[in-house]
PDB file of C-alpha atoms in Angstrom:
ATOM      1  CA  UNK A   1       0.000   0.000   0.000  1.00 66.00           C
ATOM      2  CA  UNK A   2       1.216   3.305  -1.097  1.00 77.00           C
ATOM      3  CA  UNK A   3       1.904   5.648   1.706  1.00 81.00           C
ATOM      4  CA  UNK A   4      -0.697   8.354   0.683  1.00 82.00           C
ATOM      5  CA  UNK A   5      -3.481   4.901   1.166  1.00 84.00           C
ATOM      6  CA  UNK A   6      -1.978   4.302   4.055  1.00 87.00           C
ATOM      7  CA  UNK A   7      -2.362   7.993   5.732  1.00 90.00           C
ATOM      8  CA  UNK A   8      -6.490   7.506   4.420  1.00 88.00           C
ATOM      9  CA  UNK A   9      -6.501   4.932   5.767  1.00 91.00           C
ATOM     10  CA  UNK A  10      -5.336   6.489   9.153  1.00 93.00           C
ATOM     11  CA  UNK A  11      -7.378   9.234   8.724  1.00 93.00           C
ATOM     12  CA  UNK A  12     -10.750   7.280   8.459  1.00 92.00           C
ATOM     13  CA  UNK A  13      -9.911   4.860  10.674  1.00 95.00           C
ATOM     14  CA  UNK A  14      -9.669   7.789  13.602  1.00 96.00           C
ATOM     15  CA  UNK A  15     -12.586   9.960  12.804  1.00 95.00           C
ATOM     16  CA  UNK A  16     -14.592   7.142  13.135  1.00 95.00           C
ATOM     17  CA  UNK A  17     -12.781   5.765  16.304  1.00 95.00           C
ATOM     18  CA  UNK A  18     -13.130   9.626  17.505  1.00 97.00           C
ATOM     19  CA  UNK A  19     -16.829   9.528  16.653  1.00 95.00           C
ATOM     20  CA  UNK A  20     -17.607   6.434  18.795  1.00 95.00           C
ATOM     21  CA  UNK A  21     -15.734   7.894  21.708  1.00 96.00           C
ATOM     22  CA  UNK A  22     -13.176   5.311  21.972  1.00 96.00           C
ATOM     23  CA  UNK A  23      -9.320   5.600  22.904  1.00 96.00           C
ATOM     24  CA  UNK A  24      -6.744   4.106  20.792  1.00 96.00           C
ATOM     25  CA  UNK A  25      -6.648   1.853  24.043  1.00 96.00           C
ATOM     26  CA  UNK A  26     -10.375   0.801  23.837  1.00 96.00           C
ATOM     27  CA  UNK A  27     -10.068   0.542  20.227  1.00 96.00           C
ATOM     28  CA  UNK A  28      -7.644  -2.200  20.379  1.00 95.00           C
ATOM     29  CA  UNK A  29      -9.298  -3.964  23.534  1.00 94.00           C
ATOM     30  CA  UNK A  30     -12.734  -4.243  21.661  1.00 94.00           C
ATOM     31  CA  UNK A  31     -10.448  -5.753  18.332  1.00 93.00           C
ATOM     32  CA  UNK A  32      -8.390  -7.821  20.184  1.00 92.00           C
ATOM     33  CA  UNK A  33      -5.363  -5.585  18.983  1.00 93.00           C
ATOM     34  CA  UNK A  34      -2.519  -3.914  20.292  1.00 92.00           C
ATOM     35  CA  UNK A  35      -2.925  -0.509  20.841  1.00 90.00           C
ATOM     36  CA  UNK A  36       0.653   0.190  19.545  1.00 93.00           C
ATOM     37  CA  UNK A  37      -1.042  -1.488  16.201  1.00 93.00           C
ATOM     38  CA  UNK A  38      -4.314   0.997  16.027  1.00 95.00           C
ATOM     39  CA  UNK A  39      -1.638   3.896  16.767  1.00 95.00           C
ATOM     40  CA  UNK A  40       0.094   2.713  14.100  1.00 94.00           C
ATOM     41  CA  UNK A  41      -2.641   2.343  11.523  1.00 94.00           C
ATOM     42  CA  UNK A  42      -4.271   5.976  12.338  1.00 95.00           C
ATOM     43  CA  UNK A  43      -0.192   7.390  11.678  1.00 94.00           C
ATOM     44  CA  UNK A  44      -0.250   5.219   8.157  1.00 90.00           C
ATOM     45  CA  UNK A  45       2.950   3.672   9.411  1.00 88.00           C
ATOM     46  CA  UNK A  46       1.748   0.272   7.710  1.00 81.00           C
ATOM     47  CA  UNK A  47       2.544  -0.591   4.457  1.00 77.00           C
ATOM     48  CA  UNK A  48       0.671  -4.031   4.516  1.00 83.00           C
ATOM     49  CA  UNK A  49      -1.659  -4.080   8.394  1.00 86.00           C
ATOM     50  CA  UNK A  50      -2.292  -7.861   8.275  1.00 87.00           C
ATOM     51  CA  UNK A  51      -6.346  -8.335   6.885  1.00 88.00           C
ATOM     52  CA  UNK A  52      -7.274 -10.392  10.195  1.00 88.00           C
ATOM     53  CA  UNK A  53      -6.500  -7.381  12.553  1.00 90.00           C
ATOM     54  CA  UNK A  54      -8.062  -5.121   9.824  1.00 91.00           C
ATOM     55  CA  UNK A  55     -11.062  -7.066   9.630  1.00 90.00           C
ATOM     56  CA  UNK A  56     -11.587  -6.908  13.276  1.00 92.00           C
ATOM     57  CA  UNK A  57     -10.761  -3.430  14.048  1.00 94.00           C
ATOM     58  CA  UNK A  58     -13.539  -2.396  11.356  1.00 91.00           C
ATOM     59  CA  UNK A  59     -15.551  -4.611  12.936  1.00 91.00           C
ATOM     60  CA  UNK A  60     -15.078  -2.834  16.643  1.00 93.00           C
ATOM     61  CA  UNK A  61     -15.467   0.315  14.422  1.00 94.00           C
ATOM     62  CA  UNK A  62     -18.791  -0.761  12.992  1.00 90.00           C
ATOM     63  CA  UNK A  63     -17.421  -0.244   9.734  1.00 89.00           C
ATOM     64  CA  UNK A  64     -18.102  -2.158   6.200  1.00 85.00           C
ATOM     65  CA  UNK A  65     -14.912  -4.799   5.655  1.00 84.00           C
ATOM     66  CA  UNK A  66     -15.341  -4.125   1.965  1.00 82.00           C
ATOM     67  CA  UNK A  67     -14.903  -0.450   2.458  1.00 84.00           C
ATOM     68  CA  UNK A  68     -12.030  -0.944   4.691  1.00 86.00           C
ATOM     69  CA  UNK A  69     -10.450  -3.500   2.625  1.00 86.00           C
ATOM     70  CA  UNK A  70     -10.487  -0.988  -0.243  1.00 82.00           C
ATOM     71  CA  UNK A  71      -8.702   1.729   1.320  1.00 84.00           C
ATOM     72  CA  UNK A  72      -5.604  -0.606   2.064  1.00 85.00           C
ATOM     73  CA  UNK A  73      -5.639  -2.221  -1.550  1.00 81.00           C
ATOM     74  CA  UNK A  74      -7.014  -5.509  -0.378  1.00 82.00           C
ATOM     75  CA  UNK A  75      -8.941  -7.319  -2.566  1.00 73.00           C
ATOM     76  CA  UNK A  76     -12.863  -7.775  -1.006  1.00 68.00           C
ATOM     77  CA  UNK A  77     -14.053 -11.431  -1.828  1.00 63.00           C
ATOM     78  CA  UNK A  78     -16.718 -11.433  -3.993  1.00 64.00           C
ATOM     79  CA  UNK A  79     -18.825 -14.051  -2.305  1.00 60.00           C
ATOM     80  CA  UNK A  80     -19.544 -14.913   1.773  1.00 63.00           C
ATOM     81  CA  UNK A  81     -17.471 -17.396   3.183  1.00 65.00           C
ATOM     82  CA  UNK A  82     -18.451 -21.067   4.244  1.00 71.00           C
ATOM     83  CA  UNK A  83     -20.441 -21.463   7.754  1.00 75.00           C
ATOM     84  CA  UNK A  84     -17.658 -22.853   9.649  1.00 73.00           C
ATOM     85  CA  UNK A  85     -14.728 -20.232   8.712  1.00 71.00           C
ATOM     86  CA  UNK A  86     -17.680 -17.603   9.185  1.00 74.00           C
ATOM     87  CA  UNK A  87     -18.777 -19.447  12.370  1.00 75.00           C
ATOM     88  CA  UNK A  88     -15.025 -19.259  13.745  1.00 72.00           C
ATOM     89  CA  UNK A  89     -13.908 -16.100  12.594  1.00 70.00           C
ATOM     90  CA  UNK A  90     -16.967 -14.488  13.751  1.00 75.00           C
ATOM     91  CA  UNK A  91     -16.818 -16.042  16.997  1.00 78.00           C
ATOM     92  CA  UNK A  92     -13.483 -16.473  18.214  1.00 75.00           C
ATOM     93  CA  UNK A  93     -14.299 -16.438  22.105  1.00 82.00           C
ATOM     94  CA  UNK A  94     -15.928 -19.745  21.564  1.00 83.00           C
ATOM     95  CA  UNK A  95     -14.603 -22.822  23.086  1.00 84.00           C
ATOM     96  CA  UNK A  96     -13.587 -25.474  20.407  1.00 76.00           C
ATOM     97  CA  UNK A  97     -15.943 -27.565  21.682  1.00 86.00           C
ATOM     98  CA  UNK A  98     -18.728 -24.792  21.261  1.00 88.00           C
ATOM     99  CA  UNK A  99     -17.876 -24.486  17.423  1.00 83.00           C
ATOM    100  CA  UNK A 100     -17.928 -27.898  17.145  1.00 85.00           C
ATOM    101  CA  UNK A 101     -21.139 -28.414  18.323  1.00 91.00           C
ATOM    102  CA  UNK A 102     -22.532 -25.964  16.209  1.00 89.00           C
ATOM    103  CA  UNK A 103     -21.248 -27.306  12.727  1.00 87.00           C
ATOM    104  CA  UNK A 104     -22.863 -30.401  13.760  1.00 90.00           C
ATOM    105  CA  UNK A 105     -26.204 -28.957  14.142  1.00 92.00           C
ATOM    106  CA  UNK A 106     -25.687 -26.820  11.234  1.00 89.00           C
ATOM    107  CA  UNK A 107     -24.685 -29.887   9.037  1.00 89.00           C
ATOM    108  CA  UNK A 108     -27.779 -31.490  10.415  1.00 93.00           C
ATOM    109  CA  UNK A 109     -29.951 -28.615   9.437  1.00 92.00           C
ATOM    110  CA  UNK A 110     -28.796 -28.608   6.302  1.00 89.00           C
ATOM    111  CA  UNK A 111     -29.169 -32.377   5.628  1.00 91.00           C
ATOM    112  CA  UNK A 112     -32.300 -32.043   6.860  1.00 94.00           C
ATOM    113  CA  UNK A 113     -33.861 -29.111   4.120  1.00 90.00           C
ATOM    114  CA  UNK A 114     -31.316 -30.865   1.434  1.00 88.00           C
ATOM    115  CA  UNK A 115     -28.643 -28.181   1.285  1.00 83.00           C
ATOM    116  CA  UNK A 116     -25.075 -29.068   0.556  1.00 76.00           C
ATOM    117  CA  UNK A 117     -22.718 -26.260   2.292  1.00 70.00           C
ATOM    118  CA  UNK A 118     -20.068 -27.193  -0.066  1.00 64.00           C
ATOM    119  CA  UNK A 119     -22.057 -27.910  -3.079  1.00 60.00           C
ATOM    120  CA  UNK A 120     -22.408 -24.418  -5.146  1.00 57.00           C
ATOM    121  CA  UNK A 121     -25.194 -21.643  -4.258  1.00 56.00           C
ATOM    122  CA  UNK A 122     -28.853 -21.812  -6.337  1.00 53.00           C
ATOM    123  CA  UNK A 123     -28.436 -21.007 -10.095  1.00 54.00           C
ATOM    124  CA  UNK A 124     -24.424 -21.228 -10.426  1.00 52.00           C
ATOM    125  CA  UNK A 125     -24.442 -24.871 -11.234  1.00 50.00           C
ATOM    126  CA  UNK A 126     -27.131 -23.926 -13.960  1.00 46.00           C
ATOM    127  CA  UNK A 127     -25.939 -24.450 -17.729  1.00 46.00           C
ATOM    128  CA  UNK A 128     -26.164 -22.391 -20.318  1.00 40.00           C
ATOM    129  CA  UNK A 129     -29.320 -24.774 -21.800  1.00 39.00           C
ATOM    130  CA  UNK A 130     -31.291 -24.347 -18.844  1.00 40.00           C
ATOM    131  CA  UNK A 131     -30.401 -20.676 -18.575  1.00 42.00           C
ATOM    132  CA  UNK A 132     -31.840 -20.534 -22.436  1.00 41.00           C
ATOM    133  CA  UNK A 133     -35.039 -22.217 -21.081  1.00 42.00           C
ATOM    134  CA  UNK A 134     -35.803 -19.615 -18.695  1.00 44.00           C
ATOM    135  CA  UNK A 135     -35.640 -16.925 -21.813  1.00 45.00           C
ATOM    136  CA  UNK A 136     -32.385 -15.190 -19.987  1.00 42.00           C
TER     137      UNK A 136
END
């Protein structure tokens, strides 16, 4: 990331901590960061901040990952992850045994309405005959 990206960056990343009312402390507390790293960031002293810490410091900051992603030249995926990295990224604070019990019942929930999580989502495994079919 270019410097000047880097300084946005910064610069959006405290307004917006400024507007909740948070310290640089609290910031990092509520992400699970360093505060030496949200200092950092707000100075645009990282040329690459790692996406994980990014991810959650936009998250403590209530703001969109995409937009945040953007500003430091990340590429935003283009589709919503699986339920268990979602499940485990999202919540972290879980025991193991927690998440584990969950993607059970979510795998029997799924069996149960006939969805395959890995299988692809409705209308991309459609061909291009079927797609003719349906006049598109």
């Amino acid at each position: 990331m270019h410097l000047r990206k880097a300084q946005e960056l910064g610069r959006r990343l405290r307004e917006r901590r400024k507007q909740l009312g948070l310290s640089q402390r609290e910031l990092g507390r509520r992400a699970g960061v360093d505060d030496a790293t949200v200092v950092r960031l707000e100075q645009g002293s990282f040329a690459a901040p790692r996406p994980d810490k990014l991810s959650r410091i936009a998250y403590a900051l209530n703001l969109s990952l995409a937009d945040v992603f953007a500003l430091a030249d990340y590429v935003v995926p283009s589709e919503l992850p699986t339920f268990t990295p979602y499940l485990r990224a999202k919540y972290r604070k879980l025991p193991p045994g927690a998440v584990d019990e969950l993607e059970r019942y979510f795998d029997k929930l799924a069996a149960r309405y006939g969805i395959d999580p890995a299988g692809p989502a409705p209308g991309e495994d459609e061909g291009l005959a079927s797609l003719k079919r349906k006049g598109q």
